[in-house]
């Protein structure tokens, strides 16, 4: 490319920058049309795809730093970072911060972008220092706290993560942030390698529940601590609480409940309670526990009867396999198990596609010569594998 053409392209780039600056000024003066952000992205994309990196850098060097052009500098820096060219992004943001003409209201934004550069480069110490500077700012305090929590999570420094997360709750008290803080407290309580065990793990877990009453993890850990102290009643109540917090985690509580009841000799009382829970929150794990208890306290026939009845209502491959293991070596009940095998097999087959595209994974019950998803010909084939061909 000759010198004249390079200067011509640079002049066009400067023109684009001037136009973007004017657009920013008009945007601050009046509400922007809904598609202005898309137009900005299109113009920047034009700049990135039609000019060399050298031309863009020359353009940035010649571009003034003021309130009309700062966003253009930041956009180009973010572009380099997204492309993996972190050093270029870092230089752009460092240069902005060093400019005395940088408007003060942009200082926090540029500092935050530079911190993201350091994070992308793996320079966690530098990123941490900049993010701490931003914690007290109104515009970037929450974002800085979020990034700091992620840094401390990576480093498994739960004490610092909790400290910053508490700050984040004070800035933006949302359900997701409280949930995050509760889990960080659980991590801190479970950290066996912590130098200091103050505050007490039990206190940390109770704080977790105070921030998020639905924190199943905190209830399970508190139950484990109560069991270690020999307080089986407290442990049992905490485990029953899990079914109210989130029944999906019921199997985690069931395993602990059965083990706890056997350790302290209260299995018979537990059986009645588990039967009631099963009616409201059925699960395969709970069913297998009930079957095992039936066999222990009544007979194998009682356990088999329970499994047969429940499998007809709630087909489960795990439960079916357990039933087959129990019936192994016994005279099978006439026609019963084969019928259950067919029922469970049919349910499994209903939930898988008969055909699947080998290119994009599209699945369906009908053969399509042209894949409806990726539009490739003859890529939809009969489903392969254990459940297919």
Short mmCIF file of C-alpha atoms in Angstrom, two decimals, residues 193-325:
data_model
loop_
_atom_site.label_atom_id
_atom_site.label_comp_id
_atom_site.label_asym_id
_atom_site.label_seq_id
_atom_site.Cartn_x
_atom_site.Cartn_y
_atom_site.Cartn_z
CA UNK A 193 -6.77 -25.43 55.28
CA UNK A 194 -7.75 -22.10 56.81
CA UNK A 195 -5.12 -20.67 59.14
CA UNK A 196 -7.76 -19.32 61.50
CA UNK A 197 -11.02 -21.06 62.40
CA UNK A 198 -12.54 -17.85 63.75
CA UNK A 199 -15.42 -17.30 63.38
CA UNK A 200 -16.71 -20.76 64.17
CA UNK A 201 -17.91 -22.82 61.15
CA UNK A 202 -21.37 -23.15 62.70
CA UNK A 203 -21.62 -19.37 62.96
CA UNK A 204 -20.62 -18.98 59.31
CA UNK A 205 -23.25 -21.50 58.20
CA UNK A 206 -25.95 -19.78 60.23
CA UNK A 207 -24.94 -16.51 58.54
CA UNK A 208 -25.28 -18.26 55.19
CA UNK A 209 -28.86 -19.22 56.02
CA UNK A 210 -29.53 -15.69 57.22
CA UNK A 211 -28.51 -14.36 53.81
CA UNK A 212 -30.23 -17.14 51.85
CA UNK A 213 -32.83 -19.16 53.75
CA UNK A 214 -32.99 -21.61 50.85
CA UNK A 215 -29.32 -22.56 51.04
CA UNK A 216 -29.49 -26.36 51.09
CA UNK A 217 -25.74 -26.64 51.34
CA UNK A 218 -25.69 -24.75 54.64
CA UNK A 219 -28.38 -27.03 56.09
CA UNK A 220 -26.50 -30.17 55.07
CA UNK A 221 -23.24 -28.90 56.57
CA UNK A 222 -24.96 -27.85 59.79
CA UNK A 223 -26.51 -31.31 60.00
CA UNK A 224 -23.07 -32.87 59.65
CA UNK A 225 -21.76 -30.69 62.49
CA UNK A 226 -24.73 -31.60 64.71
CA UNK A 227 -24.12 -35.28 64.04
CA UNK A 228 -20.46 -34.94 65.00
CA UNK A 229 -21.59 -33.49 68.33
CA UNK A 230 -23.98 -36.42 68.82
CA UNK A 231 -27.10 -34.25 68.51
CA UNK A 232 -29.05 -36.51 66.16
CA UNK A 233 -32.38 -34.73 66.69
CA UNK A 234 -30.98 -31.38 65.52
CA UNK A 235 -29.25 -33.08 62.60
CA UNK A 236 -32.47 -34.83 61.62
CA UNK A 237 -34.50 -31.61 61.69
CA UNK A 238 -31.94 -29.84 59.53
CA UNK A 239 -32.07 -32.66 57.01
CA UNK A 240 -35.86 -32.64 56.92
CA UNK A 241 -35.64 -28.89 56.26
CA UNK A 242 -33.93 -29.61 52.94
CA UNK A 243 -37.19 -30.91 51.49
CA UNK A 244 -38.80 -27.52 52.16
CA UNK A 245 -35.82 -25.59 50.81
CA UNK A 246 -35.45 -27.47 47.54
CA UNK A 247 -36.93 -30.99 47.11
CA UNK A 248 -34.59 -31.60 44.16
CA UNK A 249 -31.80 -32.08 46.70
CA UNK A 250 -33.90 -34.49 48.75
CA UNK A 251 -31.74 -37.49 47.81
CA UNK A 252 -28.73 -35.80 49.44
CA UNK A 253 -30.69 -35.50 52.68
CA UNK A 254 -32.11 -39.04 52.47
CA UNK A 255 -28.70 -40.69 52.43
CA UNK A 256 -27.68 -38.76 55.54
CA UNK A 257 -31.01 -39.44 57.27
CA UNK A 258 -30.77 -43.21 56.83
CA UNK A 259 -27.14 -43.29 57.98
CA UNK A 260 -27.99 -41.08 60.97
CA UNK A 261 -30.96 -43.26 61.98
CA UNK A 262 -28.86 -46.42 61.86
CA UNK A 263 -26.08 -44.85 63.88
CA UNK A 264 -28.43 -43.71 66.66
CA UNK A 265 -30.94 -46.59 66.45
CA UNK A 266 -34.03 -44.66 65.38
CA UNK A 267 -34.75 -46.38 62.06
CA UNK A 268 -38.33 -47.39 62.85
CA UNK A 269 -39.36 -43.80 63.61
CA UNK A 270 -37.62 -42.60 60.47
CA UNK A 271 -39.41 -45.11 58.20
CA UNK A 272 -42.82 -43.59 58.90
CA UNK A 273 -41.54 -40.08 58.24
CA UNK A 274 -39.82 -41.11 55.01
CA UNK A 275 -43.01 -42.71 53.70
CA UNK A 276 -44.85 -39.41 54.23
CA UNK A 277 -42.05 -37.47 52.52
CA UNK A 278 -42.11 -39.90 49.58
CA UNK A 279 -45.78 -39.13 48.95
CA UNK A 280 -44.98 -35.42 48.59
CA UNK A 281 -41.48 -35.61 47.09
CA UNK A 282 -40.94 -38.98 45.37
CA UNK A 283 -37.44 -39.86 44.16
CA UNK A 284 -35.62 -43.03 43.15
CA UNK A 285 -33.06 -42.68 45.94
CA UNK A 286 -35.80 -42.40 48.56
CA UNK A 287 -37.68 -45.35 47.04
CA UNK A 288 -34.58 -47.55 47.18
CA UNK A 289 -34.01 -46.55 50.80
CA UNK A 290 -37.61 -47.44 51.66
CA UNK A 291 -37.28 -50.78 49.89
CA UNK A 292 -34.11 -51.54 51.80
CA UNK A 293 -35.80 -50.68 55.09
CA UNK A 294 -38.79 -52.89 54.17
CA UNK A 295 -36.46 -55.79 53.57
CA UNK A 296 -34.62 -55.17 56.85
CA UNK A 297 -37.69 -54.87 59.07
CA UNK A 298 -40.29 -57.01 57.24
CA UNK A 299 -39.24 -59.24 54.36
CA UNK A 300 -37.87 -59.28 50.84
CA UNK A 301 -41.39 -59.90 49.56
CA UNK A 302 -42.54 -56.65 51.14
CA UNK A 303 -39.68 -54.80 49.47
CA UNK A 304 -40.40 -56.40 46.10
CA UNK A 305 -44.09 -55.53 46.42
CA UNK A 306 -43.19 -51.90 47.12
CA UNK A 307 -40.83 -51.69 44.15
CA UNK A 308 -43.31 -53.32 41.75
CA UNK A 309 -46.07 -50.96 42.77
CA UNK A 310 -43.98 -47.79 42.56
CA UNK A 311 -42.31 -48.72 39.28
CA UNK A 312 -45.70 -48.98 37.63
CA UNK A 313 -46.42 -45.42 38.74
CA UNK A 314 -42.93 -43.90 38.31
CA UNK A 315 -40.71 -45.82 35.86
CA UNK A 316 -37.06 -45.65 36.84
CA UNK A 317 -34.12 -47.51 35.32
CA UNK A 318 -32.18 -47.44 38.61
CA UNK A 319 -35.10 -48.87 40.54
CA UNK A 320 -35.70 -51.49 37.87
CA UNK A 321 -32.08 -52.60 38.04
CA UNK A 322 -32.36 -52.86 41.83
CA UNK A 323 -35.50 -54.96 41.47
CA UNK A 324 -33.81 -57.32 39.02
CA UNK A 325 -30.88 -57.73 41.42
#
